[in-house]
Coordinates of C-alpha atoms in Angstrom, one line a residue:
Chain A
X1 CA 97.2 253.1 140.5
X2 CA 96.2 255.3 143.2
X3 CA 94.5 253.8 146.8
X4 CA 92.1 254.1 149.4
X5 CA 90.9 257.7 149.6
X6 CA 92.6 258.8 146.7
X7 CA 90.7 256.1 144.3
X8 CA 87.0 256.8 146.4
X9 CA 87.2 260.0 146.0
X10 CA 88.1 260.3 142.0
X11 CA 85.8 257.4 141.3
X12 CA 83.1 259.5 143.7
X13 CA 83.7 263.0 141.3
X14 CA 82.9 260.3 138.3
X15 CA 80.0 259.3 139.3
X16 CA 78.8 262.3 140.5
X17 CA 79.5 264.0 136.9
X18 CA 78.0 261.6 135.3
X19 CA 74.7 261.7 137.4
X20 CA 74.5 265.8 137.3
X21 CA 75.3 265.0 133.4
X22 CA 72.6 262.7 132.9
X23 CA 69.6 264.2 134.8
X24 CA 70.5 267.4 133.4
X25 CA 70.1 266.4 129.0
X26 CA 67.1 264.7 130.6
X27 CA 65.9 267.9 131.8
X28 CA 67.2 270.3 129.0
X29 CA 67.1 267.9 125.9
X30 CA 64.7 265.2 126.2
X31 CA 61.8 266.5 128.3
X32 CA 59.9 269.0 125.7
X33 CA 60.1 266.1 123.2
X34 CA 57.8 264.0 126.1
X35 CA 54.0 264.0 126.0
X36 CA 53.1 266.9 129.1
X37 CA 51.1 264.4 131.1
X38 CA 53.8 261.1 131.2
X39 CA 54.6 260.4 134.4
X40 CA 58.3 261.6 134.4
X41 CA 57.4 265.4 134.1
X42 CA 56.9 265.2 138.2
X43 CA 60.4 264.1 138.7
X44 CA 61.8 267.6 137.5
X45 CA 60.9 271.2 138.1
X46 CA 59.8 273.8 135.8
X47 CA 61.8 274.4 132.8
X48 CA 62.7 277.7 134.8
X49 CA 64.8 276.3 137.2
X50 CA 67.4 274.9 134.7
X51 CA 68.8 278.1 134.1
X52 CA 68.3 279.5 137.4
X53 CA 69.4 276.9 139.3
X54 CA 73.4 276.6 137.4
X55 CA 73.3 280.5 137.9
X56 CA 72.7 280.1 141.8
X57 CA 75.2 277.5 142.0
X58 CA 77.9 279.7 139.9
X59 CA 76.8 282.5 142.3
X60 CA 77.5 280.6 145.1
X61 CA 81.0 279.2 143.6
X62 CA 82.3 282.9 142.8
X63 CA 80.9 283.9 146.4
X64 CA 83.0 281.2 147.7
X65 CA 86.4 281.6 145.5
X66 CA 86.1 285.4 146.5
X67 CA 85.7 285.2 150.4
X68 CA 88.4 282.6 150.1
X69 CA 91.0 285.0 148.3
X70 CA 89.7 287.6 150.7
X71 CA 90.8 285.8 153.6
X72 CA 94.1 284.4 152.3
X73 CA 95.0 288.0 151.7
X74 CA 94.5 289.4 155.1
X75 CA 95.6 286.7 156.8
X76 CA 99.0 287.9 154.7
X77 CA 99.2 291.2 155.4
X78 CA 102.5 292.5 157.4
X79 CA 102.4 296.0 159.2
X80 CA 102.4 299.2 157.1
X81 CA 104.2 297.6 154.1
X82 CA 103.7 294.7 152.0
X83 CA 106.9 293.2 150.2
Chain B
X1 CA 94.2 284.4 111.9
X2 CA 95.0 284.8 115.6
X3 CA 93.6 282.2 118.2
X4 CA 91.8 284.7 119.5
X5 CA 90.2 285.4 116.6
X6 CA 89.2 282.4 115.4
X7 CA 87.7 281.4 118.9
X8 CA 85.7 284.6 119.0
X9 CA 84.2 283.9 115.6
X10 CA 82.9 280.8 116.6
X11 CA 81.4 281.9 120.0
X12 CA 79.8 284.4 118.0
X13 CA 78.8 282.2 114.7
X14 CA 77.4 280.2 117.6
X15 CA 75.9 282.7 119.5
X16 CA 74.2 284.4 116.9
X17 CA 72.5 281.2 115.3
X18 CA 71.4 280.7 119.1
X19 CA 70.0 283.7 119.2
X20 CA 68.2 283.4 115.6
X21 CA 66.4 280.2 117.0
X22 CA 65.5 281.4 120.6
X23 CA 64.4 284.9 119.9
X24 CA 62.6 284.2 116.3
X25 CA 64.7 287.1 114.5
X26 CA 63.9 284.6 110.7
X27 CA 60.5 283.2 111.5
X28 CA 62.0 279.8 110.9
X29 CA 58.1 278.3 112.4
X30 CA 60.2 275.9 114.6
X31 CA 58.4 273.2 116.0
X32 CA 57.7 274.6 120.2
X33 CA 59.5 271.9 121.1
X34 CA 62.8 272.4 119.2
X35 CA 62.6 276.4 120.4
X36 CA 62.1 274.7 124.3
X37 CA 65.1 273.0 124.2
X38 CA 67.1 275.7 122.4
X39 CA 66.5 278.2 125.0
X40 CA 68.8 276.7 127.7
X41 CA 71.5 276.1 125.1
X42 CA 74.0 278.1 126.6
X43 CA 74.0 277.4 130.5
X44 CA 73.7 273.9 129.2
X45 CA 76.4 273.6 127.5
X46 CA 78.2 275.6 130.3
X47 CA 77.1 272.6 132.9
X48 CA 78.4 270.0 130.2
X49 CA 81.8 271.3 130.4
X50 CA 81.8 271.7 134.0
X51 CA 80.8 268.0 134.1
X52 CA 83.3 267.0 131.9
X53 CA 86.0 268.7 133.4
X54 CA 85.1 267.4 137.0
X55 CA 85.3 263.5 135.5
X56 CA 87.8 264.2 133.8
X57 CA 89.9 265.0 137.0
X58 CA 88.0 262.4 139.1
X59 CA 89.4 259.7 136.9
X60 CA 92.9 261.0 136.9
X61 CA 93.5 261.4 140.3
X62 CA 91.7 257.8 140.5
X63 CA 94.2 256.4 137.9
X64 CA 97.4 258.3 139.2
X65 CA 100.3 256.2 139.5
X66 CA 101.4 256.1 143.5
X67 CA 105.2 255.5 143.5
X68 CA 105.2 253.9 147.4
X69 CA 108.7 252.6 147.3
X70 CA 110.3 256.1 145.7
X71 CA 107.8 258.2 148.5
X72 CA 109.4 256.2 151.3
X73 CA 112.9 256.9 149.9
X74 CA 112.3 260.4 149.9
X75 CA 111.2 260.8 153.1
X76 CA 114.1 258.9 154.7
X77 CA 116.6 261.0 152.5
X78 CA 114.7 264.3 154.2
X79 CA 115.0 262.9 157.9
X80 CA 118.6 262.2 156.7
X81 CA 119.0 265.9 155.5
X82 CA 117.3 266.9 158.7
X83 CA 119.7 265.3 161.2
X84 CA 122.7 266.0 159.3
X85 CA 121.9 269.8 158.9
X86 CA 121.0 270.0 162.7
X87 CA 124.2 268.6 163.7
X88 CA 126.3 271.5 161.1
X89 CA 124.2 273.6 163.1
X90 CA 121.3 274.9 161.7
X91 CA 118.3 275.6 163.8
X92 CA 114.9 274.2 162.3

């Protein structure tokens, strides 16, 4: 078995997964089947935001993956040629 | 059949009945709730396997099997390496 950091941090993505996973079908799936005044309709947005929100966020994650390629490859860049 | 082929006919099988639900292309008369939850299908799905895939590797590199004794071994054997190279000669 792996220790310390390695088995917080694994054990942490878990969790988190499973969290993300389980609001979310809440949201998507079982909401519209929910009478519109229970209670639990204030503890998400508008059905909106369940689309937008995953497109920010892969937005943001192709933003990120991009700048970081960027920057790896000038950081690699040798005078007038490249081998 | 390629595996390319087969995959794209199922995305598109998939898509299309998707697309028959969300858009009302049949006039099925779907229940509003069943068309609400249909609508999101795809970036849901999308979010599933992104979920999946980070547990997935959460609970491997959780469960990976440290080798302590064979990592201290190894990093003896490189110090050896080290000094004995240095002394033939060569400059690290």
């Amino acid at each position: 078995m792996a220790t310390g950091a390695d088995q917080a941090v694994g054990f942490g993505l878990v969790g988190f997964s499973l969290l993300l996973f389980t609001y979310y079908t809440i949201w998507v799936i079982v909401l519209p089947f929910v009478d519109s005044d229970h209670v639990i309709h204030s503890y998400f947005l508008p059905r909106e935001y369940s689309v937008i929100l995953p497109g920010i966020a892969a937005l943001i994650l192709l933003l990120f993956v991009g700048t970081f390629i960027g920057v790896i490859t000038w950081k690699n860049r040798k005078p007038k040629k490249v081998d | 059949m390629t595996k390319l082929l087969e995959w794209l006919l199922g995305v598109s099988l998939i898509g299309i009945s998707w697309g028959l639900v969300t858009f009302d292309l049949l006039d099925l008369q779907l229940p509003p709730q069943y068309k609400e939850m249909a609508w999101p299908m795809p970036v849901y799905l999308l979010v599933v396997f992104g979920c999946y895939s980070l547990a997935t590797v959460g609970y491997r590199v959780a469960t990976f099997n440290d080798c302590e004794d064979a990592a201290k071994e190894l990093q003896a054997q490189i110090k050896e390496a080290k000094e004995d190279l240095k002394k033939k000669g060569l400059k690290m």
